[in-house]
Amino acid sequence: MDQNIDPDRLHGVLDYPKSVLRTGVTLGPNESWDGVWLRLTATEPGTCGIRADQSAFDSGLCTPAKAKVYSPALVQDGSLAYLTTRRVEGEAPLWELGAIGHGPDGEHLAERLRADIGTWDTDREARPPISMHSVKAPTAELSEGLMVMKEHVRLVLALPDSKG
């Protein structure tokens, strides 16, 4: 459900120094960060997925949460921030979520991603209401939220309710 991103606007973005931000948010071996991606899709218009090939991952050039698998990312103008993980030393396998930013505004995007991860962590079960509408439906009749255009439908994701 990600937004369409023009990859040409990101040409050379990984040549910028990276801003690496840690969150303190950890996941155990059977926990998922899928809710982070869903929340981003509902709240951040530049949400997309990033995938790095194994050589880029191994060299440290681009280290999203998993190599060869799409991870959530934010894009704005010519900047990029993406979800990353690192293994936390200790008695149980834990991974800490983080954000890495590249580009002229990469640090700011990484800060936004870190804040979104923190918000998700306060209520990991929150899910945005999703409504589906025909592409022919008048815009005025659509529910409020982030619109994701697909070929035959418009999906509208509202901000997740927060317990609290």
Coordinates of N, CA and C in Angstrom, one line a residue:
M1 N 0.8 -1.2 0.0 CA 0.0 0.0 0.0 C 0.9 1.3 0.0
D2 N 2.1 1.1 -0.3 CA 3.0 2.3 -0.3 C 2.7 3.3 -1.4
Q3 N 3.2 4.4 -1.2 CA 3.0 5.5 -2.2 C 4.0 5.3 -3.3
N4 N 3.6 5.9 -4.5 CA 4.5 5.9 -5.6 C 5.6 6.9 -5.4
I5 N 6.8 6.4 -5.6 CA 8.0 7.2 -5.4 C 8.8 7.3 -6.7
D6 N 9.3 8.4 -7.1 CA 10.1 8.6 -8.3 C 11.5 8.2 -7.9
P7 N 12.0 7.0 -8.3 CA 13.4 6.6 -7.9 C 14.5 7.5 -8.5
D8 N 14.2 8.2 -9.6 CA 15.2 9.1 -10.2 C 15.6 10.3 -9.2
R9 N 14.6 10.7 -8.4 CA 14.9 11.7 -7.4 C 15.8 11.3 -6.3
L10 N 16.1 10.0 -6.2 CA 16.9 9.5 -5.2 C 18.3 9.1 -5.7
H11 N 18.6 9.4 -7.0 CA 19.9 9.0 -7.6 C 21.0 9.6 -6.7
G12 N 21.9 8.8 -6.2 CA 23.1 9.3 -5.5 C 22.8 9.5 -4.0
V13 N 21.6 9.2 -3.5 CA 21.3 9.5 -2.1 C 22.1 8.7 -1.1
L14 N 22.6 7.5 -1.5 CA 23.4 6.7 -0.6 C 24.8 7.3 -0.6
D15 N 25.2 8.2 -1.4 CA 26.5 8.8 -1.4 C 26.6 9.8 -0.2
Y16 N 25.5 10.3 0.3 CA 25.5 11.2 1.4 C 25.9 10.4 2.7
P17 N 26.5 11.1 3.6 CA 26.8 10.5 4.9 C 25.5 10.0 5.5
K18 N 25.5 8.9 6.3 CA 24.3 8.4 6.9 C 24.1 9.0 8.3
S19 N 22.9 9.2 8.7 CA 22.5 9.5 10.1 C 21.9 8.3 10.7
V20 N 22.6 7.7 11.7 CA 22.1 6.5 12.3 C 21.5 6.9 13.7
L21 N 20.2 6.6 13.8 CA 19.5 6.9 15.1 C 19.0 5.6 15.7
R22 N 19.2 5.4 17.0 CA 18.7 4.3 17.7 C 17.4 4.7 18.4
T23 N 16.5 3.7 18.7 CA 15.2 4.0 19.3 C 15.1 3.5 20.7
G24 N 15.8 2.5 21.1 CA 15.6 1.8 22.4 C 14.4 0.8 22.3
V25 N 13.7 0.7 21.2 CA 12.6 -0.2 21.0 C 13.2 -1.5 20.5
T26 N 12.8 -2.6 21.3 CA 13.4 -3.9 21.0 C 12.3 -4.9 20.6
L27 N 12.7 -5.9 19.9 CA 11.8 -7.0 19.5 C 12.5 -8.3 19.8
G28 N 11.7 -9.2 20.3 CA 12.2 -10.6 20.5 C 12.1 -11.4 19.2
P29 N 12.5 -12.6 19.3 CA 12.6 -13.5 18.1 C 11.2 -13.7 17.4
N30 N 10.1 -13.7 18.1 CA 8.8 -14.0 17.5 C 8.0 -12.7 17.4
E31 N 8.5 -11.6 17.5 CA 7.8 -10.3 17.4 C 8.1 -9.7 16.0
S32 N 7.1 -9.0 15.5 CA 7.2 -8.4 14.2 C 7.1 -6.9 14.2
W33 N 7.8 -6.3 13.3 CA 7.7 -4.8 13.1 C 6.8 -4.4 12.0
D34 N 5.9 -5.3 11.5 CA 5.0 -5.0 10.5 C 4.1 -3.9 10.8
G35 N 3.7 -3.8 12.1 CA 2.8 -2.7 12.5 C 3.5 -1.3 12.3
V36 N 4.8 -1.2 12.4 CA 5.5 0.0 12.1 C 5.2 0.5 10.7
W37 N 5.3 -0.5 9.7 CA 5.1 -0.2 8.3 C 3.6 0.3 8.1
L38 N 2.7 -0.4 8.7 CA 1.3 -0.1 8.5 C 1.0 1.3 9.1
R39 N 1.6 1.6 10.2 CA 1.4 3.0 10.8 C 2.0 4.0 9.9
L40 N 3.2 3.8 9.4 CA 3.9 4.7 8.5 C 3.0 5.0 7.3
T41 N 2.4 3.9 6.7 CA 1.6 4.1 5.5 C 0.4 5.0 5.8
A42 N -0.1 4.9 7.0 CA -1.3 5.7 7.4 C -0.9 7.1 7.8
T43 N 0.3 7.4 8.1 CA 0.6 8.7 8.7 C 1.7 9.4 7.9
E44 N 2.5 8.8 7.1 CA 3.6 9.4 6.3 C 3.3 9.3 4.8
P45 N 3.1 10.4 4.1 CA 2.8 10.3 2.7 C 4.0 9.7 1.8
G46 N 5.2 9.8 2.3 CA 6.4 9.3 1.5 C 6.8 7.9 1.9
T47 N 5.9 7.1 2.4 CA 6.2 5.8 2.8 C 6.4 4.9 1.6
C48 N 7.5 4.1 1.6 CA 7.7 3.1 0.5 C 8.5 2.0 1.1
G49 N 9.0 1.1 0.2 CA 9.8 0.0 0.7 C 11.2 0.1 0.1
I50 N 12.2 -0.3 0.8 CA 13.6 -0.4 0.3 C 14.1 -1.8 0.4
R51 N 14.9 -2.2 -0.6 CA 15.5 -3.5 -0.5 C 17.0 -3.3 -1.0
A52 N 17.9 -3.9 -0.2 CA 19.3 -3.9 -0.6 C 19.8 -5.2 -1.0
D53 N 20.6 -5.3 -2.0 CA 21.2 -6.6 -2.4 C 22.2 -6.9 -1.3
Q54 N 22.6 -8.2 -1.3 CA 23.5 -8.7 -0.2 C 24.8 -7.9 -0.1
S55 N 25.4 -7.6 -1.3 CA 26.7 -6.9 -1.3 C 26.6 -5.5 -0.7
A56 N 25.5 -4.8 -1.0 CA 25.3 -3.4 -0.4 C 25.1 -3.6 1.1
F57 N 24.3 -4.6 1.5 CA 24.1 -4.9 3.0 C 25.4 -5.2 3.7
D58 N 26.1 -6.2 3.1 CA 27.4 -6.6 3.8 C 28.4 -5.5 3.9
S59 N 28.5 -4.6 2.9 CA 29.4 -3.6 2.9 C 29.0 -2.4 3.8
G60 N 27.8 -2.4 4.3 CA 27.3 -1.3 5.1 C 26.8 -0.1 4.4
L61 N 26.8 -0.2 3.0 CA 26.3 0.9 2.2 C 24.8 1.2 2.5
C62 N 24.0 0.1 2.6 CA 22.6 0.3 2.8 C 22.2 -0.9 3.6
T63 N 21.7 -0.7 4.9 CA 21.5 -1.8 5.8 C 20.0 -1.7 6.4
P64 N 19.0 -1.9 5.5 CA 17.7 -2.0 6.0 C 17.5 -3.2 6.9
A65 N 16.4 -3.3 7.5 CA 16.1 -4.3 8.5 C 16.6 -5.7 8.1
K66 N 16.4 -6.0 6.8 CA 16.8 -7.3 6.3 C 17.3 -7.1 4.9
A67 N 18.4 -7.8 4.5 CA 18.9 -7.8 3.1 C 17.9 -8.6 2.3
K68 N 17.7 -8.1 1.0 CA 17.0 -8.8 0.0 C 15.5 -8.9 0.3
V69 N 15.0 -8.2 1.3 CA 13.6 -8.2 1.7 C 13.2 -6.7 1.8
Y70 N 12.0 -6.3 1.4 CA 11.7 -4.9 1.5 C 11.5 -4.6 3.0
S71 N 12.0 -3.4 3.3 CA 11.8 -2.8 4.7 C 11.2 -1.4 4.5
P72 N 10.5 -1.0 5.5 CA 9.8 0.3 5.4 C 10.8 1.5 5.3
A73 N 10.4 2.5 4.5 CA 11.3 3.7 4.3 C 10.4 4.9 4.1
L74 N 11.0 6.0 4.3 CA 10.4 7.3 4.1 C 11.2 8.1 3.0
V75 N 10.6 8.7 2.1 CA 11.2 9.5 1.1 C 10.6 10.8 1.0
Q76 N 11.4 11.9 0.9 CA 11.0 13.2 0.7 C 12.0 13.9 -0.1
D77 N 11.5 14.5 -1.2 CA 12.4 15.1 -2.2 C 13.6 14.2 -2.5
G78 N 14.8 14.6 -2.3 CA 15.9 13.7 -2.6 C 16.5 13.1 -1.4
S79 N 15.8 12.9 -0.3 CA 16.3 12.2 0.9 C 15.5 11.0 1.2
L80 N 16.2 10.1 2.0 CA 15.6 8.8 2.3 C 16.0 8.5 3.8
A81 N 15.0 7.8 4.5 CA 15.3 7.2 5.8 C 14.6 5.8 5.8
Y82 N 15.3 4.9 6.4 CA 14.7 3.5 6.4 C 14.9 2.8 7.8
L83 N 14.1 1.9 8.0 CA 14.1 1.1 9.2 C 15.3 0.2 9.2
T84 N 16.0 0.1 10.3 CA 17.1 -0.8 10.4 C 17.0 -1.6 11.7
T85 N 17.8 -2.6 11.9 CA 17.8 -3.3 13.2 C 19.2 -3.7 13.5
R86 N 19.5 -3.8 14.8 CA 20.8 -4.3 15.2 C 20.5 -5.3 16.4
R87 N 21.4 -6.3 16.4 CA 21.3 -7.3 17.5 C 21.7 -6.7 18.8
V88 N 21.0 -6.9 19.9 CA 21.3 -6.4 21.2 C 22.0 -7.6 21.9
E89 N 23.1 -7.3 22.5 CA 23.9 -8.3 23.2 C 23.1 -8.6 24.5
G90 N 23.1 -9.9 24.9 CA 22.4 -10.2 26.1 C 22.0 -11.7 26.1
E91 N 21.2 -12.0 27.2 CA 20.9 -13.5 27.3 C 19.9 -14.0 26.3
A92 N 19.0 -13.1 25.9 CA 18.0 -13.5 24.9 C 18.2 -12.8 23.6
P93 N 17.8 -13.5 22.5 CA 18.0 -12.7 21.2 C 17.0 -11.6 21.1
L94 N 17.5 -10.4 21.0 CA 16.7 -9.2 20.9 C 17.3 -8.3 19.8
W95 N 16.4 -7.6 19.1 CA 16.9 -6.7 18.0 C 16.3 -5.3 18.3
E96 N 17.1 -4.3 18.2 CA 16.7 -2.9 18.4 C 16.4 -2.3 17.1
L97 N 15.2 -1.6 17.0 CA 14.9 -0.9 15.8 C 15.6 0.4 15.8
G98 N 15.9 0.9 14.6 CA 16.6 2.2 14.4 C 16.2 2.8 13.1
A99 N 16.7 3.9 12.8 CA 16.4 4.6 11.6 C 17.7 5.2 11.0
I100 N 17.9 5.0 9.7 CA 19.1 5.5 9.0 C 18.6 6.5 7.9
G101 N 19.2 7.7 7.9 CA 18.8 8.7 6.9 C 20.0 9.0 6.0
H102 N 19.7 9.3 4.8 CA 20.7 9.7 3.8 C 20.1 10.9 3.0
G103 N 20.9 11.7 2.5 CA 20.5 12.8 1.7 C 20.5 14.2 2.4
P104 N 20.1 15.2 1.7 CA 20.2 16.6 2.3 C 19.3 16.7 3.5
D105 N 18.2 16.0 3.6 CA 17.3 16.1 4.7 C 17.2 14.7 5.4
G106 N 18.2 13.8 5.2 CA 18.1 12.5 5.7 C 18.0 12.4 7.2
E107 N 18.8 13.3 7.9 CA 18.7 13.3 9.4 C 17.3 13.6 9.9
H108 N 16.7 14.6 9.3 CA 15.3 15.0 9.7 C 14.3 13.8 9.4
L109 N 14.5 13.2 8.2 CA 13.6 12.0 7.9 C 13.8 10.9 8.9
A110 N 15.1 10.6 9.3 CA 15.4 9.6 10.3 C 14.8 9.9 11.6
E111 N 14.8 11.2 12.0 CA 14.2 11.6 13.3 C 12.7 11.4 13.2
R112 N 12.0 11.7 12.1 CA 10.6 11.4 11.9 C 10.3 9.9 12.0
L113 N 11.1 9.1 11.4 CA 11.0 7.6 11.4 C 11.2 7.1 12.9
R114 N 12.2 7.7 13.6 CA 12.4 7.3 15.0 C 11.2 7.6 15.8
A115 N 10.6 8.8 15.6 CA 9.4 9.2 16.4 C 8.3 8.3 16.1
D116 N 8.1 7.9 14.8 CA 7.0 7.0 14.4 C 7.2 5.6 15.0
I117 N 8.4 5.1 15.1 CA 8.7 3.9 15.8 C 8.3 4.0 17.2
G118 N 8.7 5.1 17.9 CA 8.4 5.2 19.3 C 6.9 5.3 19.5
T119 N 6.1 6.0 18.7 CA 4.7 6.0 18.8 C 4.1 4.6 18.6
W120 N 4.5 3.9 17.6 CA 4.1 2.5 17.4 C 4.3 1.7 18.7
D121 N 5.5 1.9 19.3 CA 5.9 1.1 20.5 C 4.9 1.3 21.6
T122 N 4.3 2.5 21.7 CA 3.4 2.8 22.9 C 2.1 1.9 22.8
D123 N 1.7 1.5 21.6 CA 0.5 0.7 21.4 C 0.7 -0.1 20.1
R124 N 1.4 -1.2 20.2 CA 1.8 -2.0 19.1 C 0.6 -2.7 18.4
E125 N -0.5 -2.7 19.1 CA -1.7 -3.4 18.5 C -2.6 -2.4 17.8
A126 N -2.4 -1.1 17.8 CA -3.2 -0.2 17.1 C -3.1 -0.4 15.6
R127 N -4.2 -0.4 15.0 CA -4.3 -0.6 13.5 C -5.2 0.6 12.9
P128 N -4.7 1.1 11.8 CA -5.6 2.2 11.2 C -6.8 1.6 10.6
P129 N -7.9 2.3 10.7 CA -9.1 1.9 9.9 C -8.8 2.1 8.4
I130 N -9.2 1.1 7.6 CA -9.0 1.2 6.2 C -10.3 1.0 5.5
S131 N -10.6 2.0 4.6 CA -11.8 1.9 3.8 C -11.4 1.8 2.3
M132 N -12.2 1.2 1.5 CA -11.9 1.0 0.1 C -13.1 1.6 -0.7
H133 N -12.7 2.4 -1.7 CA -13.6 3.1 -2.5 C -13.3 2.9 -4.0
S134 N -14.3 3.0 -4.8 CA -14.1 2.9 -6.3 C -13.3 4.1 -6.7
V135 N -12.5 4.0 -7.8 CA -11.8 5.1 -8.3 C -12.7 6.1 -8.9
K136 N -14.0 5.7 -9.2 CA -15.0 6.6 -9.7 C -15.7 7.4 -8.6
A137 N -15.6 7.0 -7.4 CA -16.3 7.7 -6.3 C -15.8 9.1 -6.2
P138 N -16.7 10.1 -6.0 CA -16.3 11.5 -5.8 C -15.5 11.6 -4.6
T139 N -14.4 12.4 -4.7 CA -13.5 12.6 -3.6 C -14.2 13.1 -2.3
A140 N -15.2 13.9 -2.5 CA -15.9 14.5 -1.3 C -16.6 13.4 -0.5
E141 N -16.9 12.2 -1.1 CA -17.6 11.1 -0.4 C -16.6 10.2 0.3
L142 N -15.3 10.4 0.2 CA -14.3 9.5 0.8 C -14.1 9.9 2.2
S143 N -13.8 8.8 3.0 CA -13.5 9.1 4.4 C -12.1 9.8 4.5
E144 N -11.9 10.4 5.7 CA -10.7 11.2 5.9 C -9.5 10.4 6.2
G145 N -8.4 10.7 5.6 CA -7.2 9.9 5.9 C -6.2 10.0 4.7
L146 N -5.2 9.2 4.7 CA -4.2 9.1 3.7 C -4.8 8.2 2.5
M147 N -4.8 8.8 1.3 CA -5.4 8.0 0.2 C -4.2 7.3 -0.6
V148 N -4.4 6.0 -0.8 CA -3.5 5.3 -1.6 C -4.2 4.8 -2.9
M149 N -3.7 5.3 -4.0 CA -4.4 5.0 -5.3 C -3.9 3.7 -5.8
K150 N -4.8 2.9 -6.2 CA -4.5 1.6 -6.9 C -5.2 1.6 -8.2
E151 N -5.0 0.6 -9.0 CA -5.6 0.7 -10.4 C -7.1 0.8 -10.4
H152 N -7.8 0.0 -9.5 CA -9.3 -0.1 -9.5 C -9.9 0.5 -8.3
V153 N -9.2 0.8 -7.3 CA -9.7 1.3 -6.0 C -8.9 2.4 -5.4
R154 N -9.5 3.1 -4.5 CA -8.7 4.0 -3.6 C -8.8 3.5 -2.2
L155 N -7.7 3.3 -1.6 CA -7.7 2.9 -0.2 C -7.5 4.1 0.7
V156 N -8.2 4.3 1.7 CA -8.1 5.4 2.7 C -7.7 4.8 4.0
L157 N -6.6 5.2 4.5 CA -6.1 4.8 5.8 C -6.2 6.0 6.8
A158 N -6.9 5.8 7.9 CA -7.1 6.8 8.9 C -6.0 6.7 9.9
L159 N -5.7 7.7 10.7 CA -4.7 7.7 11.7 C -5.1 6.6 12.7
P160 N -4.2 5.7 13.2 CA -4.6 4.7 14.1 C -5.0 5.4 15.4
D161 N -6.1 4.7 16.0 CA -6.5 5.2 17.3 C -5.5 4.8 18.3
S162 N -5.4 5.6 19.3 CA -4.4 5.3 20.4 C -5.1 5.0 21.7
K163 N -4.6 4.0 22.3 CA -5.2 3.6 23.6 C -4.7 4.6 24.6
G164 N -5.6 5.2 25.3 CA -5.0 6.0 26.2 C -5.2 7.2 26.9

